[in-house]
mmCIF file of C-alpha atoms and ligand atoms in Angstrom:
data_model
loop_
_atom_site.group_PDB
_atom_site.id
_atom_site.type_symbol
_atom_site.label_atom_id
_atom_site.label_comp_id
_atom_site.label_asym_id
_atom_site.label_seq_id
_atom_site.Cartn_x
_atom_site.Cartn_y
_atom_site.Cartn_z
ATOM 1 C CA MET A 51 -0.006 0.008 -0.009
ATOM 2 C CA ALA A 52 1.252 3.476 -0.890
ATOM 3 C CA THR A 53 2.028 5.873 1.965
ATOM 4 C CA PHE A 54 1.210 9.571 1.978
ATOM 5 C CA LYS A 55 1.787 12.644 4.078
ATOM 6 C CA THR A 56 -1.913 13.213 4.677
ATOM 7 C CA GLN A 57 -2.971 16.819 4.114
ATOM 8 C CA VAL A 58 -6.005 18.212 5.958
ATOM 9 C CA VAL A 59 -7.658 21.120 4.174
ATOM 10 C CA SER A 60 -10.735 23.048 5.402
ATOM 11 C CA ASP A 61 -13.637 23.080 2.956
ATOM 12 C CA ARG A 62 -13.838 26.845 3.536
ATOM 13 C CA GLN A 63 -10.351 27.391 2.180
ATOM 14 C CA ASP A 64 -10.220 28.732 -1.397
ATOM 15 C CA GLY A 65 -9.523 25.980 -3.902
ATOM 16 C CA ALA A 66 -10.318 23.126 -1.465
ATOM 17 C CA ILE A 67 -12.972 21.640 -3.773
ATOM 18 C CA SER A 68 -10.655 21.799 -6.814
ATOM 19 C CA LEU A 69 -7.866 20.158 -4.830
ATOM 20 C CA ALA A 70 -10.161 17.264 -3.950
ATOM 21 C CA VAL A 71 -11.352 16.944 -7.536
ATOM 22 C CA GLU A 72 -7.781 16.904 -8.850
ATOM 23 C CA GLU A 73 -6.826 14.047 -6.507
ATOM 24 C CA LEU A 74 -9.950 12.083 -7.440
ATOM 25 C CA ALA A 75 -9.380 12.659 -11.186
ATOM 26 C CA ARG A 76 -5.835 11.311 -10.693
ATOM 27 C CA GLY A 77 -7.297 8.107 -9.265
ATOM 28 C CA ASN A 78 -6.457 8.868 -5.652
ATOM 29 C CA LEU A 79 -8.716 8.634 -2.579
ATOM 30 C CA VAL A 80 -9.964 11.676 -0.653
ATOM 31 C CA ALA A 81 -11.862 11.712 2.645
ATOM 32 C CA ILE A 82 -14.786 14.100 2.351
ATOM 33 C CA PRO A 83 -17.427 15.377 4.779
ATOM 34 C CA THR A 84 -21.083 14.453 4.255
ATOM 35 C CA GLU A 85 -24.039 15.335 6.496
ATOM 36 C CA THR A 86 -23.958 11.841 8.010
ATOM 37 C CA VAL A 87 -20.333 10.733 8.503
ATOM 38 C CA TYR A 88 -17.046 11.273 6.587
ATOM 39 C CA GLY A 89 -16.735 9.246 3.380
ATOM 40 C CA LEU A 90 -13.617 7.720 1.773
ATOM 41 C CA ALA A 91 -14.179 8.861 -1.799
ATOM 42 C CA ALA A 92 -12.970 7.509 -5.172
ATOM 43 C CA ASP A 93 -14.107 8.154 -8.740
ATOM 44 C CA ALA A 94 -16.740 5.415 -9.007
ATOM 45 C CA THR A 95 -15.949 4.813 -12.684
ATOM 46 C CA GLU A 96 -12.232 4.116 -12.102
ATOM 47 C CA LEU A 97 -11.494 0.463 -11.287
ATOM 48 C CA CYS A 98 -8.086 1.053 -9.670
ATOM 49 C CA ALA A 99 -9.379 3.893 -7.513
ATOM 50 C CA VAL A 100 -12.295 1.818 -6.255
ATOM 51 C CA GLN A 101 -10.018 -1.138 -5.531
ATOM 52 C CA GLN A 102 -7.878 1.137 -3.351
ATOM 53 C CA ILE A 103 -10.904 1.813 -1.116
ATOM 54 C CA TYR A 104 -11.072 -1.896 -0.229
ATOM 55 C CA THR A 105 -7.288 -2.053 0.397
ATOM 56 C CA VAL A 106 -7.051 1.117 2.507
ATOM 57 C CA LYS A 107 -10.084 0.213 4.665
ATOM 58 C CA GLY A 108 -9.250 -3.501 4.863
ATOM 59 C CA ARG A 109 -12.823 -4.032 3.682
ATOM 60 C CA PRO A 110 -14.067 -7.510 2.700
ATOM 61 C CA SER A 111 -14.567 -7.558 -1.095
ATOM 62 C CA ASN A 112 -18.170 -8.817 -0.766
ATOM 63 C CA ASN A 113 -19.318 -5.604 0.967
ATOM 64 C CA PRO A 114 -20.563 -3.193 -1.738
ATOM 65 C CA LEU A 115 -20.099 0.595 -1.682
ATOM 66 C CA ILE A 116 -22.557 3.512 -1.877
ATOM 67 C CA CYS A 117 -22.364 5.554 -5.071
ATOM 68 C CA HIS A 118 -22.822 9.261 -4.355
ATOM 69 C CA VAL A 119 -24.454 11.330 -7.098
ATOM 70 C CA ALA A 120 -25.091 15.040 -7.694
ATOM 71 C CA ASP A 121 -28.796 14.683 -8.404
ATOM 72 C CA ILE A 122 -31.527 12.322 -9.629
ATOM 73 C CA ASP A 123 -30.484 12.689 -13.280
ATOM 74 C CA MET A 124 -26.980 11.441 -12.517
ATOM 75 C CA ALA A 125 -28.435 8.453 -10.658
ATOM 76 C CA LYS A 126 -30.637 7.605 -13.654
ATOM 77 C CA LYS A 127 -27.526 7.047 -15.821
ATOM 78 C CA TYR A 128 -26.515 4.029 -13.711
ATOM 79 C CA VAL A 129 -29.645 2.554 -12.063
ATOM 80 C CA ALA A 130 -33.211 1.896 -13.135
ATOM 81 C CA VAL A 131 -35.357 4.425 -11.237
ATOM 82 C CA SER A 132 -38.925 3.160 -10.940
ATOM 83 C CA PRO A 133 -41.817 5.613 -10.410
ATOM 84 C CA LEU A 134 -41.843 4.867 -6.661
ATOM 85 C CA ALA A 135 -38.039 5.235 -6.370
ATOM 86 C CA ASN A 136 -38.358 8.514 -8.226
ATOM 87 C CA ARG A 137 -40.928 9.807 -5.718
ATOM 88 C CA VAL A 138 -38.736 8.776 -2.798
ATOM 89 C CA MET A 139 -35.741 10.611 -4.334
ATOM 90 C CA GLN A 140 -37.846 13.703 -5.079
ATOM 91 C CA PHE A 141 -38.916 13.875 -1.468
ATOM 92 C CA PHE A 142 -35.679 13.052 0.390
ATOM 93 C CA TRP A 143 -32.806 14.140 -1.912
ATOM 94 C CA PRO A 144 -30.450 15.689 -1.295
ATOM 95 C CA GLY A 145 -30.357 14.017 2.123
ATOM 96 C CA PRO A 146 -29.314 11.020 4.268
ATOM 97 C CA LEU A 147 -31.294 8.346 2.380
ATOM 98 C CA THR A 148 -29.656 5.701 0.175
ATOM 99 C CA LEU A 149 -31.632 3.655 -2.374
ATOM 100 C CA VAL A 150 -30.501 0.232 -3.598
ATOM 101 C CA LEU A 151 -31.782 -0.090 -7.180
ATOM 102 C CA PRO A 152 -31.244 -2.411 -10.190
ATOM 103 C CA THR A 153 -28.128 -1.627 -12.211
ATOM 104 C CA ARG A 154 -28.773 -0.418 -15.779
ATOM 105 C CA PRO A 155 -27.222 -2.560 -18.527
ATOM 106 C CA GLY A 156 -23.940 -1.222 -19.950
ATOM 107 C CA PHE A 157 -23.286 0.819 -16.797
ATOM 108 C CA ALA A 158 -19.975 2.612 -16.313
ATOM 109 C CA ILE A 159 -19.578 2.090 -12.586
ATOM 110 C CA ALA A 160 -16.496 -0.002 -11.694
ATOM 111 C CA ALA A 161 -17.535 -3.553 -10.833
ATOM 112 C CA PRO A 162 -16.197 -3.712 -7.211
ATOM 113 C CA VAL A 163 -18.592 -0.882 -6.237
ATOM 114 C CA SER A 164 -21.475 -3.355 -6.360
ATOM 115 C CA ALA A 165 -19.398 -6.335 -5.210
ATOM 116 C CA GLY A 166 -20.991 -8.707 -7.724
ATOM 117 C CA LEU A 167 -24.644 -7.764 -6.982
ATOM 118 C CA ASP A 168 -26.966 -6.636 -9.779
ATOM 119 C CA THR A 169 -27.925 -3.536 -7.808
ATOM 120 C CA ILE A 170 -26.159 -0.288 -6.869
ATOM 121 C CA ALA A 171 -26.736 1.782 -3.736
ATOM 122 C CA VAL A 172 -27.174 5.455 -4.721
ATOM 123 C CA ARG A 173 -27.301 8.499 -2.479
ATOM 124 C CA CYS A 174 -27.328 12.258 -3.105
ATOM 125 C CA PRO A 175 -25.680 13.906 -0.044
ATOM 126 C CA ARG A 176 -27.135 17.070 1.440
ATOM 127 C CA SER A 177 -23.593 18.305 2.242
ATOM 128 C CA GLU A 178 -22.792 21.174 -0.128
ATOM 129 C CA THR A 179 -19.125 20.282 -0.086
ATOM 130 C CA ALA A 180 -19.739 16.657 -1.063
ATOM 131 C CA ARG A 181 -22.172 17.633 -3.783
ATOM 132 C CA GLN A 182 -19.847 20.314 -5.158
ATOM 133 C CA ILE A 183 -17.037 17.804 -5.432
ATOM 134 C CA ILE A 184 -19.260 15.388 -7.378
ATOM 135 C CA ILE A 185 -20.506 18.160 -9.691
ATOM 136 C CA GLU A 186 -16.965 19.377 -10.448
ATOM 137 C CA LEU A 187 -15.669 15.830 -11.011
ATOM 138 C CA GLY A 188 -18.696 15.219 -13.265
ATOM 139 C CA ARG A 189 -18.906 11.576 -12.178
ATOM 140 C CA PRO A 190 -20.349 9.684 -9.207
ATOM 141 C CA ILE A 191 -18.166 9.038 -6.189
ATOM 142 C CA ALA A 192 -17.983 5.688 -4.476
ATOM 143 C CA ALA A 193 -17.591 6.302 -0.756
ATOM 144 C CA PRO A 194 -17.921 4.077 2.294
ATOM 145 C CA SER A 195 -17.436 5.597 5.721
ATOM 146 C CA ALA A 196 -13.835 6.770 6.084
ATOM 147 C CA ASN A 197 -12.767 4.357 8.874
ATOM 148 C CA PRO A 198 -10.774 1.114 8.958
ATOM 149 C CA SER A 199 -13.284 -1.730 8.347
ATOM 150 C CA GLY A 200 -15.284 -2.710 11.428
ATOM 151 C CA LYS A 201 -14.432 0.421 13.403
ATOM 152 C CA LEU A 202 -16.656 3.363 14.325
ATOM 153 C CA SER A 203 -17.608 5.748 11.487
ATOM 154 C CA PRO A 204 -15.769 9.119 11.645
ATOM 155 C CA THR A 205 -17.716 12.306 12.409
ATOM 156 C CA SER A 206 -14.784 14.707 12.257
ATOM 157 C CA ALA A 207 -11.631 15.171 10.102
ATOM 158 C CA ASP A 208 -9.576 14.324 13.165
ATOM 159 C CA ASP A 209 -11.339 10.927 13.474
ATOM 160 C CA VAL A 210 -10.449 10.223 9.836
ATOM 161 C CA LEU A 211 -6.808 11.240 10.413
ATOM 162 C CA GLN A 212 -6.510 8.894 13.404
ATOM 163 C CA GLY A 213 -7.892 5.941 11.445
ATOM 164 C CA LEU A 214 -6.468 6.505 7.950
ATOM 165 C CA GLY A 215 -3.627 9.039 8.370
ATOM 166 C CA GLY A 216 -0.658 8.141 6.118
ATOM 167 C CA LYS A 217 -2.839 5.959 3.893
ATOM 168 C CA ILE A 218 -4.550 8.728 1.881
ATOM 169 C CA PRO A 219 -3.255 11.984 0.432
ATOM 170 C CA LEU A 220 -6.061 14.345 1.409
ATOM 171 C CA ILE A 221 -8.833 14.951 3.974
ATOM 172 C CA ILE A 222 -11.340 17.740 3.340
ATOM 173 C CA ASP A 223 -12.360 19.115 6.736
ATOM 174 C CA GLY A 224 -15.990 20.190 6.896
ATOM 175 C CA GLY A 225 -16.191 20.256 10.738
ATOM 176 C CA ASP A 226 -18.400 17.892 12.758
ATOM 177 C CA THR A 227 -20.951 16.050 10.648
ATOM 178 C CA PRO A 228 -24.480 17.238 11.609
ATOM 179 C CA VAL A 229 -26.374 13.926 11.554
ATOM 180 C CA GLY A 230 -23.640 11.791 13.106
ATOM 181 C CA ILE A 231 -24.828 8.312 12.008
ATOM 182 C CA GLU A 232 -24.786 6.726 8.547
ATOM 183 C CA SER A 233 -27.596 7.182 6.020
ATOM 184 C CA THR A 234 -30.806 5.158 6.044
ATOM 185 C CA ILE A 235 -30.697 2.484 3.315
ATOM 186 C CA VAL A 236 -33.773 1.117 1.524
ATOM 187 C CA GLY A 237 -34.107 -1.328 -1.310
ATOM 188 C CA ILE A 238 -36.934 -0.896 -3.824
ATOM 189 C CA VAL A 239 -37.889 -3.969 -5.904
ATOM 190 C CA ASP A 240 -41.228 -4.355 -7.710
ATOM 191 C CA GLU A 241 -42.387 -1.159 -6.022
ATOM 192 C CA LYS A 242 -41.890 -2.694 -2.578
ATOM 193 C CA ILE A 243 -39.678 -0.775 -0.099
ATOM 194 C CA THR A 244 -37.463 -2.720 2.301
ATOM 195 C CA LEU A 245 -35.472 -1.080 5.122
ATOM 196 C CA LEU A 246 -31.870 -2.389 4.908
ATOM 197 C CA ARG A 247 -30.284 -0.044 7.446
ATOM 198 C CA PRO A 248 -32.127 2.366 9.765
ATOM 199 C CA GLY A 249 -30.926 5.963 9.939
ATOM 200 C CA SER A 250 -32.146 9.469 10.642
ATOM 201 C CA VAL A 251 -34.784 9.196 7.892
ATOM 202 C CA THR A 252 -37.139 6.704 9.558
ATOM 203 C CA ALA A 253 -39.423 4.090 7.979
ATOM 204 C CA ASP A 254 -42.357 6.212 9.227
ATOM 205 C CA ASP A 255 -40.946 9.295 7.471
ATOM 206 C CA ILE A 256 -40.825 7.366 4.200
ATOM 207 C CA THR A 257 -44.299 5.916 4.594
ATOM 208 C CA ALA A 258 -45.705 9.355 5.357
ATOM 209 C CA ALA A 259 -43.915 10.912 2.345
ATOM 210 C CA VAL A 260 -44.899 8.402 -0.325
ATOM 211 C CA GLN A 261 -47.925 6.680 1.233
ATOM 212 C CA THR A 262 -46.278 3.254 0.887
ATOM 213 C CA PRO A 263 -45.421 0.727 3.648
ATOM 214 C CA VAL A 264 -41.756 -0.016 4.433
ATOM 215 C CA PHE A 265 -40.923 -3.679 5.080
ATOM 216 C CA ASP A 266 -38.444 -4.906 7.619
ATOM 217 C CA ARG A 267 -35.188 -6.435 6.400
ATOM 218 C CA ASP A 268 -35.171 -9.171 9.043
ATOM 219 C CA SER A 269 -38.419 -10.738 7.939
ATOM 220 C CA GLN A 270 -37.001 -11.154 4.423
ATOM 221 C CA GLN A 271 -33.931 -12.396 2.648
ATOM 222 C CA ILE A 272 -30.814 -10.425 3.480
ATOM 223 C CA THR A 273 -29.589 -8.615 0.388
ATOM 224 C CA ALA A 274 -26.186 -7.315 1.543
ATOM 225 C CA PRO A 275 -23.929 -9.763 3.402
ATOM 226 C CA GLY A 276 -21.717 -6.959 4.659
ATOM 227 C CA GLN A 277 -24.440 -5.381 6.732
ATOM 228 C CA LEU A 278 -24.410 -8.203 9.270
ATOM 229 C CA GLU A 279 -20.661 -8.157 9.749
ATOM 230 C CA SER A 280 -20.198 -4.515 10.537
ATOM 231 C CA HIS A 281 -19.326 -4.138 14.164
ATOM 232 C CA TYR A 282 -18.771 -0.433 14.788
ATOM 233 C CA ALA A 283 -16.418 -1.655 17.466
ATOM 234 C CA PRO A 284 -14.681 0.466 20.090
ATOM 235 C CA SER A 285 -11.721 -1.157 21.941
ATOM 236 C CA SER A 286 -13.609 -1.369 25.255
ATOM 237 C CA ARG A 287 -16.450 -3.767 25.887
ATOM 238 C CA VAL A 288 -19.931 -2.240 25.625
ATOM 239 C CA ARG A 289 -22.890 -2.818 28.009
ATOM 240 C CA LEU A 290 -26.294 -1.624 26.886
ATOM 241 C CA ASN A 291 -29.415 -0.460 28.804
ATOM 242 C CA ALA A 292 -27.279 0.564 31.756
ATOM 243 C CA THR A 293 -28.993 2.694 34.408
ATOM 244 C CA GLU A 294 -25.985 3.069 36.678
ATOM 245 C CA GLN A 295 -22.186 2.971 36.434
ATOM 246 C CA GLN A 296 -20.602 -0.193 37.824
ATOM 247 C CA ALA A 297 -16.964 -0.581 38.932
ATOM 248 C CA GLY A 298 -14.487 -0.069 36.043
ATOM 249 C CA GLU A 299 -17.226 1.280 33.756
ATOM 250 C CA LEU A 300 -17.705 4.593 32.077
ATOM 251 C CA LEU A 301 -21.403 5.432 31.749
ATOM 252 C CA ILE A 302 -22.710 7.310 28.704
ATOM 253 C CA GLY A 303 -26.104 8.680 29.803
ATOM 254 C CA PHE A 304 -29.259 9.807 28.037
ATOM 255 C CA GLY A 305 -31.946 11.986 29.521
ATOM 256 C CA GLU A 306 -32.347 11.397 33.230
ATOM 257 C CA VAL A 307 -29.648 8.651 33.320
ATOM 258 C CA GLU A 308 -26.904 11.173 33.826
ATOM 259 C CA GLY A 309 -23.571 9.456 33.077
ATOM 260 C CA VAL A 310 -20.066 10.909 32.701
ATOM 261 C CA LEU A 311 -21.124 12.061 29.226
ATOM 262 C CA ASN A 312 -24.789 12.536 28.310
ATOM 263 C CA LEU A 313 -25.976 11.953 24.707
ATOM 264 C CA SER A 314 -28.862 14.354 25.265
ATOM 265 C CA PRO A 315 -29.802 15.649 28.734
ATOM 266 C CA SER A 316 -33.156 16.793 27.222
ATOM 267 C CA SER A 317 -33.835 13.285 25.698
ATOM 268 C CA ASN A 318 -33.630 14.621 22.129
ATOM 269 C CA LEU A 319 -32.905 11.657 19.816
ATOM 270 C CA GLU A 320 -31.454 13.740 16.952
ATOM 271 C CA GLU A 321 -28.988 15.269 19.389
ATOM 272 C CA ALA A 322 -28.167 11.786 20.668
ATOM 273 C CA ALA A 323 -27.462 10.539 17.118
ATOM 274 C CA HIS A 324 -25.215 13.508 16.468
ATOM 275 C CA ASN A 325 -23.224 12.763 19.637
ATOM 276 C CA LEU A 326 -23.232 8.961 19.512
ATOM 277 C CA PHE A 327 -19.989 8.058 17.736
ATOM 278 C CA LYS A 328 -18.163 11.103 19.120
ATOM 279 C CA PHE A 329 -18.971 10.139 22.690
ATOM 280 C CA ILE A 330 -18.160 6.452 22.211
ATOM 281 C CA ARG A 331 -14.741 7.444 20.800
ATOM 282 C CA ASN A 332 -14.228 9.877 23.623
ATOM 283 C CA ALA A 333 -15.141 7.197 26.220
ATOM 284 C CA ASP A 334 -12.940 4.625 24.456
ATOM 285 C CA LYS A 335 -9.884 6.957 24.708
ATOM 286 C CA ARG A 336 -10.221 6.913 28.489
ATOM 287 C CA ASN A 337 -9.754 3.137 28.306
ATOM 288 C CA PRO A 338 -12.432 1.872 30.765
ATOM 289 C CA ASN A 339 -13.016 -1.852 31.250
ATOM 290 C CA CYS A 340 -16.435 -1.321 29.791
ATOM 291 C CA ILE A 341 -18.464 1.473 28.229
ATOM 292 C CA ALA A 342 -21.986 1.342 29.694
ATOM 293 C CA ILE A 343 -24.739 3.091 27.743
ATOM 294 C CA ALA A 344 -28.132 4.217 29.018
ATOM 295 C CA PRO A 345 -31.354 2.885 27.429
ATOM 296 C CA ILE A 346 -32.437 4.738 24.251
ATOM 297 C CA PRO A 347 -36.157 4.774 23.408
ATOM 298 C CA ASN A 348 -36.746 2.589 20.316
ATOM 299 C CA GLN A 349 -38.663 5.147 18.299
ATOM 300 C CA GLY A 350 -37.820 7.656 15.539
ATOM 301 C CA VAL A 351 -34.015 8.016 15.178
ATOM 302 C CA GLY A 352 -33.731 5.911 18.353
ATOM 303 C CA ILE A 353 -34.258 2.814 16.126
ATOM 304 C CA ALA A 354 -31.061 3.685 14.185
ATOM 305 C CA ILE A 355 -29.152 4.499 17.374
ATOM 306 C CA ASN A 356 -30.119 1.130 18.889
ATOM 307 C CA ASP A 357 -29.097 -0.637 15.656
ATOM 308 C CA ARG A 358 -25.572 0.910 15.924
ATOM 309 C CA LEU A 359 -25.392 0.160 19.696
ATOM 310 C CA ARG A 360 -26.298 -3.510 19.216
ATOM 311 C CA ARG A 361 -23.477 -3.851 16.683
ATOM 312 C CA ALA A 362 -21.019 -2.054 19.005
ATOM 313 C CA ALA A 363 -21.981 -4.486 21.796
ATOM 314 C CA ALA A 364 -21.987 -7.635 19.620
ATOM 315 C CA PRO A 365 -19.380 -10.335 20.411
ATOM 316 C CA ARG A 366 -16.129 -9.655 18.566
ATOM 317 C CA ASN A 367 -14.605 -11.908 15.868
ATOM 318 C CA GLN A 368 -11.025 -11.393 17.008
HETATM 319 O O1 TXA B 1389 -24.091 7.891 5.375
HETATM 320 C C1 TXA B 1389 -23.579 7.025 4.675
HETATM 321 O O2 TXA B 1389 -24.232 6.220 4.043
HETATM 322 C C2 TXA B 1389 -22.064 7.040 4.578
HETATM 323 C C3 TXA B 1389 -21.620 8.311 3.859
HETATM 324 C C4 TXA B 1389 -20.145 8.333 3.605
HETATM 325 O O3 TXA B 1389 -22.336 8.471 2.698
HETATM 326 N N1 TXA B 1389 -21.606 5.856 3.912
HETATM 327 C C5 TXA B 1389 -21.593 4.630 4.476
HETATM 328 O O4 TXA B 1389 -21.044 3.658 3.652
HETATM 329 O O5 TXA B 1389 -22.104 4.401 5.537
HETATM 330 P P1 TXA B 1389 -20.673 2.183 4.252
HETATM 331 O O6 TXA B 1389 -19.900 1.553 3.167
HETATM 332 O O7 TXA B 1389 -20.004 2.309 5.540
HETATM 333 O O8 TXA B 1389 -22.056 1.482 4.300
HETATM 334 C C6 TXA B 1389 -22.694 1.167 3.134
HETATM 335 C C7 TXA B 1389 -23.653 0.055 3.338
HETATM 336 C C8 TXA B 1389 -22.963 -1.295 3.589
HETATM 337 O O9 TXA B 1389 -23.586 -1.921 4.675
HETATM 338 C C9 TXA B 1389 -23.270 -2.052 2.295
HETATM 339 O O10 TXA B 1389 -23.398 -3.436 2.542
HETATM 340 C C10 TXA B 1389 -24.554 -1.404 1.799
HETATM 341 O O11 TXA B 1389 -24.408 -0.069 2.114
HETATM 342 N N2 TXA B 1389 -24.718 -1.513 0.347
HETATM 343 C C11 TXA B 1389 -23.977 -0.948 -0.616
HETATM 344 N N3 TXA B 1389 -24.384 -1.366 -1.832
HETATM 345 C C12 TXA B 1389 -25.388 -2.198 -1.654
HETATM 346 C C13 TXA B 1389 -26.230 -2.939 -2.550
HETATM 347 N N4 TXA B 1389 -26.062 -2.920 -3.821
HETATM 348 N N5 TXA B 1389 -27.184 -3.727 -1.988
HETATM 349 C C14 TXA B 1389 -27.352 -3.740 -0.617
HETATM 350 N N6 TXA B 1389 -26.589 -3.064 0.254
HETATM 351 C C15 TXA B 1389 -25.607 -2.296 -0.264
HETATM 352 MG MG1 MG B 1390 -19.099 1.892 7.265
#
């Protein structure tokens, strides 16, 4: 693997977007901010660039990538957009919702992006910086979260630097990501919507927007093998639904369960999502025997938070 002196450039600095576009056009990887988490971006049409994503992250080759587009028209070049998918895009794009749709024949996206599936996950980020980079490059960007495989997703440029410093030439710093957890993912097949990964756009939001039910992934066949293996693992053990701090633990609270850190003293779930990965990283750095986390109501964005927490607490492979 090539080594780099990783440069961190603010997205407010003149020429930052062009700098990112130049690196991408050269086939290099650039970490970019999105509204959810930082992404490790490559030109999605360049085979070698996309292959580097898998190498740099240590990502299993059967775990496909999200293809980020500038708008609905760009998505339509690569995937078949059904009338229902079109309505979902119209309502939620740009924003933190990814759609898995059938690949169009003769598509130009590099094969490893879809990891052998006949679908591609497409998303149009709300982040101006991310969208500007895609527009100037003129091609979609393949970007998983910018962390070593299996680790927590980065919500700041500093998180990216700690995980991938020396492995990529450039990080565009857009400050803390507002949403803080990865996008919601849905699949749409035969005009049926299936939730593949919960996020800040909830199943109820989608149903309300397009008057169509959203089916649960677990009651159906699993379409993306990678989704089960992600662990979002901190180094410390994680204990969920904790209402008090036991010996050797560091308690992350929520609402009235106070804790050393509190995800949202006012029990606001959006605020808790924004703080989630940041606080887990922060707790992990203090190296407790165990990170204990207060119960989070399983409603609204709380469903996505609990999904990430279950993975963080899951038994480890190694
Ligand atoms: O918010 C986000 O989605 C962030 C930012 C950077 O956009 N990206 C992100 O990417 O979270 P990643 O690679 O960490 O997660 C992408 C998920 C994986 O679980 C993968 O299995 C799934 O998307 N995925 C990608 N393509 C798919 C496909 N064709 N079918 C089903 N799942 C797919
Ligand atoms: Mg990820």
